Amino acid sequence: MAMQTTGSDSRPDIDIREITEDELGGWGRALDLGFMRPDAAPAPEARRAVFDPGRSLGAYDGERCVGTFRSFATELTVPGGAVVPADAISNVTVSATHRRRGLLSRMMARDLAAASERGDAVAILIAAEYRIYGRFGFGPATRCGGLEIDLTRAGGLRSVPGAEGGRIDFATMEEVRKVGPALFDRYRRTQPGAIERSEATWRLRTGDLRGSIGDWKEPFVVVHRDAADQVTGMLTYSVADVWEGKRPDCTLVVHDHLALDRATAVALWRFAFSVDWVRRVEVRDIAPDDPLPLLLDDPRAARATERSGDFMWVRVLDMTAAFGARTYGAPGRVVFAVSDPAGYAEGRWALETAPDGSGSCTRTADPADLALGVGALSSLYLGGETVSRLTAAGLVEELVPGAAVRADLTLRTPDRPWCPDMF
């Protein structure tokens, strides 16, 4: 997501406009240059598959595309299992020859205005560079992180309940395209921070559609079914086939682990740890609350990899819709004074929550308990950040003593947010 910073030297002769399908070739070339991959193989079919008329922008200096910007409609799961309409932003670049001319600012302003007009509660993106997107009201809201498990130390899984009566079978890519979408659609509603997977996404994941980065290699996929023959989980992985002389030293890399219940999750992990020749299991990304290390006989066999940090950023556009959709950890009332230069969340807002976990967010003239920018508020939205921590960092001002702790009790969630998908 995104490459270059922007500034105030805006040139009106550079046209920002919606592109047509016929312009995808030049637009895609600018995208590849922006992401430092000039040798990328063209992927016209893949780009056409995700092209949404009216939501792909190009910055044009004459006939040359020098900036790219794309968004698409999705649903974001929020604490409690509800979903809100979200504007997912991707493919953002500005050519190195046209930096600091306000192109990103113009494209972002246009997209956010359209998202607000459509009624999207939030906008989301994945930021390649940390310092760019805070100026547009985004805040880091989920984290990513991987694990590497040394099976020679792990001692296997402890005696924990498995999926009694279930079974695991290998699946072809065609079978994955049939059962995967429905499984993931059920799964994403259990995970705050998850978004939809489109038909094009499943085609890319199964090789039916080829992207432009690298050569697609077919993974192994196993599907778990319960005693009633219902699909309850799926594991996608590859194996690095390495031998030291006559000794196997293979690593199994987990690309996707989906489970609708804990028993299925355990059964799939047990399968991964039992594959012949495998000495290590690398999980590229795993939910921060996943209990996998504690399932091992020796949890120290699981170590965090370097694949960790902030991941999905959120920008609240509609305060009432966004905060009215999620659930809360305690009843109460907190008034936020929100600063938002773009105006979408500007003002004082009363968040009132009930004992049943429901809540509402409305404008108020009452004195504020906390003052913060929309970026900090957006970081708090899914429950992945705390008010107290942001207050200690100077990103939230506590206007009433004890308000930060009260707000944390209100905003707390049983599960931290996690987005399993790059977009």
mmCIF file of N, CA and C in Angstrom, residues 15-122:
data_model
loop_
_atom_site.group_PDB
_atom_site.id
_atom_site.type_symbol
_atom_site.label_atom_id
_atom_site.label_comp_id
_atom_site.label_asym_id
_atom_site.label_seq_id
_atom_site.Cartn_x
_atom_site.Cartn_y
_atom_site.Cartn_z
ATOM 1 N N ASP A 15 -4.165 15.684 -14.168
ATOM 2 C CA ASP A 15 -5.589 15.350 -14.084
ATOM 3 C C ASP A 15 -5.792 14.113 -13.218
ATOM 4 N N ILE A 16 -6.684 14.214 -12.259
ATOM 5 C CA ILE A 16 -7.102 13.054 -11.458
ATOM 6 C C ILE A 16 -8.469 12.636 -11.973
ATOM 7 N N ARG A 17 -8.582 11.385 -12.439
ATOM 8 C CA ARG A 17 -9.866 10.965 -12.995
ATOM 9 C C ARG A 17 -10.054 9.466 -12.869
ATOM 10 N N GLU A 18 -11.303 9.068 -13.014
ATOM 11 C CA GLU A 18 -11.608 7.643 -13.049
ATOM 12 C C GLU A 18 -11.077 7.063 -14.355
ATOM 13 N N ILE A 19 -10.491 5.890 -14.266
ATOM 14 C CA ILE A 19 -9.972 5.271 -15.473
ATOM 15 C C ILE A 19 -11.024 4.337 -16.068
ATOM 16 N N THR A 20 -10.859 4.052 -17.335
ATOM 17 C CA THR A 20 -11.725 3.086 -18.013
ATOM 18 C C THR A 20 -11.001 1.746 -18.088
ATOM 19 N N GLU A 21 -11.745 0.702 -18.397
ATOM 20 C CA GLU A 21 -11.134 -0.620 -18.519
ATOM 21 C C GLU A 21 -10.069 -0.634 -19.606
ATOM 22 N N ASP A 22 -10.249 0.157 -20.655
ATOM 23 C CA ASP A 22 -9.266 0.213 -21.740
ATOM 24 C C ASP A 22 -7.940 0.824 -21.291
ATOM 25 N N GLU A 23 -7.956 1.559 -20.158
ATOM 26 C CA GLU A 23 -6.732 2.210 -19.677
ATOM 27 C C GLU A 23 -5.990 1.389 -18.634
ATOM 28 N N LEU A 24 -6.448 0.171 -18.369
ATOM 29 C CA LEU A 24 -5.821 -0.645 -17.330
ATOM 30 C C LEU A 24 -4.362 -0.965 -17.632
ATOM 31 N N GLY A 25 -3.997 -1.065 -18.919
ATOM 32 C CA GLY A 25 -2.617 -1.383 -19.255
ATOM 33 C C GLY A 25 -1.639 -0.331 -18.766
ATOM 34 N N GLY A 26 -1.863 0.928 -19.126
ATOM 35 C CA GLY A 26 -0.992 2.006 -18.686
ATOM 36 C C GLY A 26 -1.076 2.237 -17.189
ATOM 37 N N TRP A 27 -2.263 2.113 -16.652
ATOM 38 C CA TRP A 27 -2.452 2.263 -15.200
ATOM 39 C C TRP A 27 -1.679 1.180 -14.458
ATOM 40 N N GLY A 28 -1.749 -0.054 -14.962
ATOM 41 C CA GLY A 28 -1.025 -1.148 -14.331
ATOM 42 C C GLY A 28 0.475 -0.976 -14.420
ATOM 43 N N ARG A 29 0.955 -0.425 -15.521
ATOM 44 C CA ARG A 29 2.379 -0.142 -15.656
ATOM 45 C C ARG A 29 2.812 0.866 -14.605
ATOM 46 N N ALA A 30 2.021 1.917 -14.384
ATOM 47 C CA ALA A 30 2.348 2.905 -13.351
ATOM 48 C C ALA A 30 2.325 2.267 -11.965
ATOM 49 N N LEU A 31 1.384 1.360 -11.746
ATOM 50 C CA LEU A 31 1.300 0.656 -10.463
ATOM 51 C C LEU A 31 2.563 -0.159 -10.221
ATOM 52 N N ASP A 32 3.020 -0.905 -11.224
ATOM 53 C CA ASP A 32 4.223 -1.727 -11.072
ATOM 54 C C ASP A 32 5.460 -0.869 -10.851
ATOM 55 N N LEU A 33 5.556 0.261 -11.540
ATOM 56 C CA LEU A 33 6.685 1.168 -11.317
ATOM 57 C C LEU A 33 6.655 1.730 -9.903
ATOM 58 N N GLY A 34 5.458 2.086 -9.425
ATOM 59 C CA GLY A 34 5.332 2.644 -8.082
ATOM 60 C C GLY A 34 5.737 1.677 -7.006
ATOM 61 N N PHE A 35 5.498 0.391 -7.236
ATOM 62 C CA PHE A 35 5.858 -0.631 -6.261
ATOM 63 C C PHE A 35 7.209 -1.269 -6.562
ATOM 64 N N MET A 36 8.021 -0.585 -7.356
ATOM 65 C CA MET A 36 9.406 -0.986 -7.615
ATOM 66 C C MET A 36 9.518 -2.351 -8.279
ATOM 67 N N ARG A 37 8.604 -2.656 -9.183
ATOM 68 C CA ARG A 37 8.666 -3.940 -9.876
ATOM 69 C C ARG A 37 8.470 -3.716 -11.389
ATOM 70 N N PRO A 38 9.380 -2.996 -12.034
ATOM 71 C CA PRO A 38 9.216 -2.704 -13.464
ATOM 72 C C PRO A 38 9.249 -3.941 -14.344
ATOM 73 N N ASP A 39 9.802 -5.053 -13.817
ATOM 74 C CA ASP A 39 9.877 -6.280 -14.606
ATOM 75 C C ASP A 39 8.693 -7.206 -14.372
ATOM 76 N N ALA A 40 7.668 -6.715 -13.670
ATOM 77 C CA ALA A 40 6.513 -7.571 -13.369
ATOM 78 C C ALA A 40 5.809 -7.962 -14.666
ATOM 79 N N ALA A 41 5.427 -9.230 -14.731
ATOM 80 C CA ALA A 41 4.703 -9.698 -15.918
ATOM 81 C C ALA A 41 3.304 -9.103 -15.917
ATOM 82 N N PRO A 42 2.828 -8.620 -17.053
ATOM 83 C CA PRO A 42 1.469 -8.066 -17.106
ATOM 84 C C PRO A 42 0.437 -9.098 -16.672
ATOM 85 N N ALA A 43 -0.593 -8.624 -16.005
ATOM 86 C CA ALA A 43 -1.666 -9.518 -15.551
ATOM 87 C C ALA A 43 -3.005 -8.893 -15.908
ATOM 88 N N PRO A 44 -3.279 -8.739 -17.204
ATOM 89 C CA PRO A 44 -4.504 -8.039 -17.617
ATOM 90 C C PRO A 44 -5.775 -8.722 -17.127
ATOM 91 N N GLU A 45 -5.805 -10.055 -17.140
ATOM 92 C CA GLU A 45 -7.020 -10.752 -16.720
ATOM 93 C C GLU A 45 -7.297 -10.514 -15.240
ATOM 94 N N ALA A 46 -6.228 -10.574 -14.421
ATOM 95 C CA ALA A 46 -6.396 -10.348 -12.989
ATOM 96 C C ALA A 46 -6.860 -8.924 -12.709
ATOM 97 N N ARG A 47 -6.314 -7.960 -13.421
ATOM 98 C CA ARG A 47 -6.711 -6.568 -13.178
ATOM 99 C C ARG A 47 -8.132 -6.311 -13.639
ATOM 100 N N ARG A 48 -8.515 -6.945 -14.746
ATOM 101 C CA ARG A 48 -9.906 -6.788 -15.184
ATOM 102 C C ARG A 48 -10.868 -7.426 -14.181
ATOM 103 N N ALA A 49 -10.448 -8.517 -13.552
ATOM 104 C CA ALA A 49 -11.329 -9.231 -12.619
ATOM 105 C C ALA A 49 -11.652 -8.398 -11.382
ATOM 106 N N VAL A 50 -10.743 -7.504 -10.991
ATOM 107 C CA VAL A 50 -10.983 -6.693 -9.797
ATOM 108 C C VAL A 50 -11.348 -5.254 -10.150
ATOM 109 N N PHE A 51 -11.432 -4.962 -11.428
ATOM 110 C CA PHE A 51 -11.752 -3.594 -11.848
ATOM 111 C C PHE A 51 -13.211 -3.278 -11.554
ATOM 112 N N ASP A 52 -13.419 -2.162 -10.868
ATOM 113 C CA ASP A 52 -14.764 -1.702 -10.528
ATOM 114 C C ASP A 52 -14.920 -0.298 -11.106
ATOM 115 N N PRO A 53 -15.698 -0.132 -12.166
ATOM 116 C CA PRO A 53 -15.846 1.189 -12.781
ATOM 117 C C PRO A 53 -16.223 2.252 -11.748
ATOM 118 N N GLY A 54 -15.501 3.359 -11.795
ATOM 119 C CA GLY A 54 -15.776 4.450 -10.881
ATOM 120 C C GLY A 54 -14.950 4.421 -9.612
ATOM 121 N N ARG A 55 -14.220 3.302 -9.348
ATOM 122 C CA ARG A 55 -13.462 3.203 -8.098
ATOM 123 C C ARG A 55 -11.971 3.022 -8.327
ATOM 124 N N SER A 56 -11.518 3.162 -9.573
ATOM 125 C CA SER A 56 -10.087 3.136 -9.878
ATOM 126 C C SER A 56 -9.705 4.502 -10.434
ATOM 127 N N LEU A 57 -8.792 5.179 -9.743
ATOM 128 C CA LEU A 57 -8.380 6.524 -10.130
ATOM 129 C C LEU A 57 -6.974 6.500 -10.707
ATOM 130 N N GLY A 58 -6.723 7.410 -11.627
ATOM 131 C CA GLY A 58 -5.391 7.610 -12.167
ATOM 132 C C GLY A 58 -5.042 9.082 -12.164
ATOM 133 N N ALA A 59 -3.773 9.373 -11.897
ATOM 134 C CA ALA A 59 -3.261 10.735 -12.018
ATOM 135 C C ALA A 59 -2.501 10.798 -13.340
ATOM 136 N N TYR A 60 -2.872 11.722 -14.211
ATOM 137 C CA TYR A 60 -2.316 11.772 -15.560
ATOM 138 C C TYR A 60 -1.601 13.084 -15.824
ATOM 139 N N ASP A 61 -0.342 12.962 -16.192
ATOM 140 C CA ASP A 61 0.439 14.092 -16.676
ATOM 141 C C ASP A 61 0.470 13.964 -18.190
ATOM 142 N N GLY A 62 -0.439 14.644 -18.859
ATOM 143 C CA GLY A 62 -0.634 14.423 -20.277
ATOM 144 C C GLY A 62 -1.252 13.047 -20.485
ATOM 145 N N GLU A 63 -0.613 12.228 -21.311
ATOM 146 C CA GLU A 63 -1.120 10.884 -21.559
ATOM 147 C C GLU A 63 -0.528 9.844 -20.624
ATOM 148 N N ARG A 64 0.447 10.235 -19.808
ATOM 149 C CA ARG A 64 1.152 9.289 -18.956
ATOM 150 C C ARG A 64 0.503 9.186 -17.583
ATOM 151 N N CYS A 65 0.236 7.965 -17.141
ATOM 152 C CA CYS A 65 -0.288 7.739 -15.795
ATOM 153 C C CYS A 65 0.869 7.786 -14.803
ATOM 154 N N VAL A 66 0.765 8.686 -13.815
ATOM 155 C CA VAL A 66 1.851 8.871 -12.841
ATOM 156 C C VAL A 66 1.382 8.612 -11.409
ATOM 157 N N GLY A 67 0.129 8.186 -11.252
ATOM 158 C CA GLY A 67 -0.385 7.865 -9.924
ATOM 159 C C GLY A 67 -1.555 6.910 -10.040
ATOM 160 N N THR A 68 -1.667 6.011 -9.080
ATOM 161 C CA THR A 68 -2.754 5.023 -9.110
ATOM 162 C C THR A 68 -3.438 4.968 -7.760
ATOM 163 N N PHE A 69 -4.708 4.606 -7.792
ATOM 164 C CA PHE A 69 -5.506 4.534 -6.554
ATOM 165 C C PHE A 69 -6.733 3.681 -6.869
ATOM 166 N N ARG A 70 -6.995 2.683 -6.046
ATOM 167 C CA ARG A 70 -8.166 1.834 -6.257
ATOM 168 C C ARG A 70 -8.833 1.556 -4.919
ATOM 169 N N SER A 71 -10.152 1.492 -4.922
ATOM 170 C CA SER A 71 -10.878 1.049 -3.730
ATOM 171 C C SER A 71 -11.937 0.048 -4.153
ATOM 172 N N PHE A 72 -12.400 -0.717 -3.193
ATOM 173 C CA PHE A 72 -13.463 -1.673 -3.471
ATOM 174 C C PHE A 72 -14.343 -1.812 -2.242
ATOM 175 N N ALA A 73 -15.552 -2.249 -2.465
ATOM 176 C CA ALA A 73 -16.507 -2.403 -1.373
ATOM 177 C C ALA A 73 -16.258 -3.713 -0.638
ATOM 178 N N THR A 74 -16.317 -3.659 0.677
ATOM 179 C CA THR A 74 -16.212 -4.870 1.479
ATOM 180 C C THR A 74 -16.987 -4.681 2.766
ATOM 181 N N GLU A 75 -17.011 -5.728 3.569
ATOM 182 C CA GLU A 75 -17.606 -5.671 4.904
ATOM 183 C C GLU A 75 -16.519 -5.937 5.925
ATOM 184 N N LEU A 76 -16.514 -5.164 6.989
ATOM 185 C CA LEU A 76 -15.565 -5.313 8.083
ATOM 186 C C LEU A 76 -16.296 -5.860 9.298
ATOM 187 N N THR A 77 -15.799 -6.979 9.837
ATOM 188 C CA THR A 77 -16.390 -7.535 11.053
ATOM 189 C C THR A 77 -15.917 -6.727 12.254
ATOM 190 N N VAL A 78 -16.849 -6.359 13.121
ATOM 191 C CA VAL A 78 -16.540 -5.558 14.300
ATOM 192 C C VAL A 78 -16.813 -6.378 15.553
ATOM 193 N N PRO A 79 -16.328 -5.942 16.722
ATOM 194 C CA PRO A 79 -16.580 -6.695 17.942
ATOM 195 C C PRO A 79 -18.062 -6.977 18.139
ATOM 196 N N GLY A 80 -18.376 -8.237 18.420
ATOM 197 C CA GLY A 80 -19.755 -8.665 18.571
ATOM 198 C C GLY A 80 -20.269 -9.458 17.390
ATOM 199 N N GLY A 81 -19.541 -9.403 16.245
ATOM 200 C CA GLY A 81 -19.909 -10.213 15.088
ATOM 201 C C GLY A 81 -20.702 -9.506 14.009
ATOM 202 N N ALA A 82 -21.088 -8.259 14.231
ATOM 203 C CA ALA A 82 -21.768 -7.513 13.174
ATOM 204 C C ALA A 82 -20.750 -7.076 12.126
ATOM 205 N N VAL A 83 -21.253 -6.663 10.969
ATOM 206 C CA VAL A 83 -20.375 -6.150 9.918
ATOM 207 C C VAL A 83 -20.821 -4.739 9.555
ATOM 208 N N VAL A 84 -19.840 -3.923 9.131
ATOM 209 C CA VAL A 84 -20.146 -2.568 8.655
ATOM 210 C C VAL A 84 -19.602 -2.427 7.236
ATOM 211 N N PRO A 85 -20.266 -1.619 6.396
ATOM 212 C CA PRO A 85 -19.748 -1.396 5.048
ATOM 213 C C PRO A 85 -18.454 -0.597 5.112
ATOM 214 N N ALA A 86 -17.452 -1.058 4.371
ATOM 215 C CA ALA A 86 -16.128 -0.437 4.423
ATOM 216 C C ALA A 86 -15.617 -0.144 3.025
ATOM 217 N N ASP A 87 -14.880 0.951 2.917
ATOM 218 C CA ASP A 87 -14.197 1.342 1.697
ATOM 219 C C ASP A 87 -12.767 0.845 1.817
ATOM 220 N N ALA A 88 -12.425 -0.239 1.095
ATOM 221 C CA ALA A 88 -11.085 -0.820 1.172
ATOM 222 C C ALA A 88 -10.205 -0.191 0.100
ATOM 223 N N ILE A 89 -9.118 0.435 0.531
ATOM 224 C CA ILE A 89 -8.233 1.180 -0.371
ATOM 225 C C ILE A 89 -6.992 0.354 -0.656
ATOM 226 N N SER A 90 -6.605 0.301 -1.937
ATOM 227 C CA SER A 90 -5.464 -0.515 -2.341
ATOM 228 C C SER A 90 -4.818 0.106 -3.578
ATOM 229 N N ASN A 91 -3.668 -0.488 -3.984
ATOM 230 C CA ASN A 91 -3.013 -0.097 -5.248
ATOM 231 C C ASN A 91 -2.712 1.393 -5.309
ATOM 232 N N VAL A 92 -2.244 1.973 -4.205
ATOM 233 C CA VAL A 92 -1.948 3.402 -4.152
ATOM 234 C C VAL A 92 -0.475 3.638 -4.456
ATOM 235 N N THR A 93 -0.187 4.375 -5.503
ATOM 236 C CA THR A 93 1.192 4.742 -5.823
ATOM 237 C C THR A 93 1.237 6.154 -6.391
ATOM 238 N N VAL A 94 2.392 6.788 -6.238
ATOM 239 C CA VAL A 94 2.718 8.020 -6.960
ATOM 240 C C VAL A 94 4.120 7.829 -7.522
ATOM 241 N N SER A 95 4.304 8.052 -8.801
ATOM 242 C CA SER A 95 5.605 7.846 -9.433
ATOM 243 C C SER A 95 6.668 8.732 -8.796
ATOM 244 N N ALA A 96 7.887 8.219 -8.724
ATOM 245 C CA ALA A 96 8.986 8.959 -8.103
ATOM 246 C C ALA A 96 9.237 10.294 -8.789
ATOM 247 N N THR A 97 8.861 10.407 -10.047
ATOM 248 C CA THR A 97 9.045 11.662 -10.789
ATOM 249 C C THR A 97 8.016 12.721 -10.430
ATOM 250 N N HIS A 98 6.978 12.331 -9.670
ATOM 251 C CA HIS A 98 5.881 13.265 -9.403
ATOM 252 C C HIS A 98 5.540 13.330 -7.910
ATOM 253 N N ARG A 99 6.528 13.132 -7.074
ATOM 254 C CA ARG A 99 6.320 13.215 -5.633
ATOM 255 C C ARG A 99 6.075 14.655 -5.201
ATOM 256 N N ARG A 100 5.440 14.767 -4.033
ATOM 257 C CA ARG A 100 5.263 16.061 -3.356
ATOM 258 C C ARG A 100 4.538 17.099 -4.216
ATOM 259 N N ARG A 101 3.546 16.611 -4.936
ATOM 260 C CA ARG A 101 2.726 17.527 -5.728
ATOM 261 C C ARG A 101 1.256 17.414 -5.345
ATOM 262 N N GLY A 102 0.969 16.765 -4.230
ATOM 263 C CA GLY A 102 -0.395 16.685 -3.741
ATOM 264 C C GLY A 102 -1.259 15.648 -4.426
ATOM 265 N N LEU A 103 -0.663 14.745 -5.211
ATOM 266 C CA LEU A 103 -1.479 13.791 -5.963
ATOM 267 C C LEU A 103 -2.180 12.792 -5.045
ATOM 268 N N LEU A 104 -1.448 12.274 -4.069
ATOM 269 C CA LEU A 104 -2.086 11.336 -3.141
ATOM 270 C C LEU A 104 -3.192 12.030 -2.361
ATOM 271 N N SER A 105 -2.950 13.240 -1.925
ATOM 272 C CA SER A 105 -3.972 13.972 -1.171
ATOM 273 C C SER A 105 -5.234 14.159 -1.997
ATOM 274 N N ARG A 106 -5.076 14.471 -3.273
ATOM 275 C CA ARG A 106 -6.240 14.688 -4.135
ATOM 276 C C ARG A 106 -7.004 13.384 -4.365
ATOM 277 N N MET A 107 -6.271 12.295 -4.605
ATOM 278 C CA MET A 107 -6.939 11.010 -4.831
ATOM 279 C C MET A 107 -7.634 10.525 -3.557
ATOM 280 N N MET A 108 -6.966 10.678 -2.414
ATOM 281 C CA MET A 108 -7.565 10.235 -1.158
ATOM 282 C C MET A 108 -8.808 11.053 -0.829
ATOM 283 N N ALA A 109 -8.737 12.372 -0.981
ATOM 284 C CA ALA A 109 -9.893 13.222 -0.676
ATOM 285 C C ALA A 109 -11.090 12.843 -1.542
ATOM 286 N N ARG A 110 -10.825 12.563 -2.805
ATOM 287 C CA ARG A 110 -11.905 12.190 -3.711
ATOM 288 C C ARG A 110 -12.524 10.856 -3.305
ATOM 289 N N ASP A 111 -11.686 9.892 -2.956
ATOM 290 C CA ASP A 111 -12.209 8.575 -2.593
ATOM 291 C C ASP A 111 -12.984 8.619 -1.280
ATOM 292 N N LEU A 112 -12.461 9.304 -0.267
ATOM 293 C CA LEU A 112 -13.152 9.362 1.020
ATOM 294 C C LEU A 112 -14.488 10.092 0.897
ATOM 295 N N ALA A 113 -14.537 11.134 0.069
ATOM 296 C CA ALA A 113 -15.806 11.833 -0.144
ATOM 297 C C ALA A 113 -16.830 10.902 -0.778
ATOM 298 N N ALA A 114 -16.388 10.105 -1.745
ATOM 299 C CA ALA A 114 -17.299 9.151 -2.388
ATOM 300 C C ALA A 114 -17.733 8.070 -1.407
ATOM 301 N N ALA A 115 -16.811 7.608 -0.553
ATOM 302 C CA ALA A 115 -17.150 6.583 0.428
ATOM 303 C C ALA A 115 -18.179 7.102 1.419
ATOM 304 N N SER A 116 -18.003 8.334 1.877
ATOM 305 C CA SER A 116 -18.962 8.929 2.800
ATOM 306 C C SER A 116 -20.328 9.077 2.144
ATOM 307 N N GLU A 117 -20.330 9.511 0.889
ATOM 308 C CA GLU A 117 -21.581 9.667 0.160
ATOM 309 C C GLU A 117 -22.300 8.334 -0.007
ATOM 310 N N ARG A 118 -21.549 7.240 -0.179
ATOM 311 C CA ARG A 118 -22.144 5.907 -0.320
ATOM 312 C C ARG A 118 -22.710 5.406 0.996
ATOM 313 N N GLY A 119 -22.247 5.946 2.117
ATOM 314 C CA GLY A 119 -22.694 5.475 3.412
ATOM 315 C C GLY A 119 -21.754 4.482 4.058
ATOM 316 N N ASP A 120 -20.491 4.409 3.611
ATOM 317 C CA ASP A 120 -19.518 3.525 4.249
ATOM 318 C C ASP A 120 -19.218 4.036 5.649
ATOM 319 N N ALA A 121 -19.205 3.116 6.602
ATOM 320 C CA ALA A 121 -18.947 3.511 7.989
ATOM 321 C C ALA A 121 -17.475 3.818 8.222
ATOM 322 N N VAL A 122 -16.598 3.097 7.521
ATOM 323 C CA VAL A 122 -15.158 3.252 7.710
ATOM 324 C C VAL A 122 -14.459 3.086 6.368
#
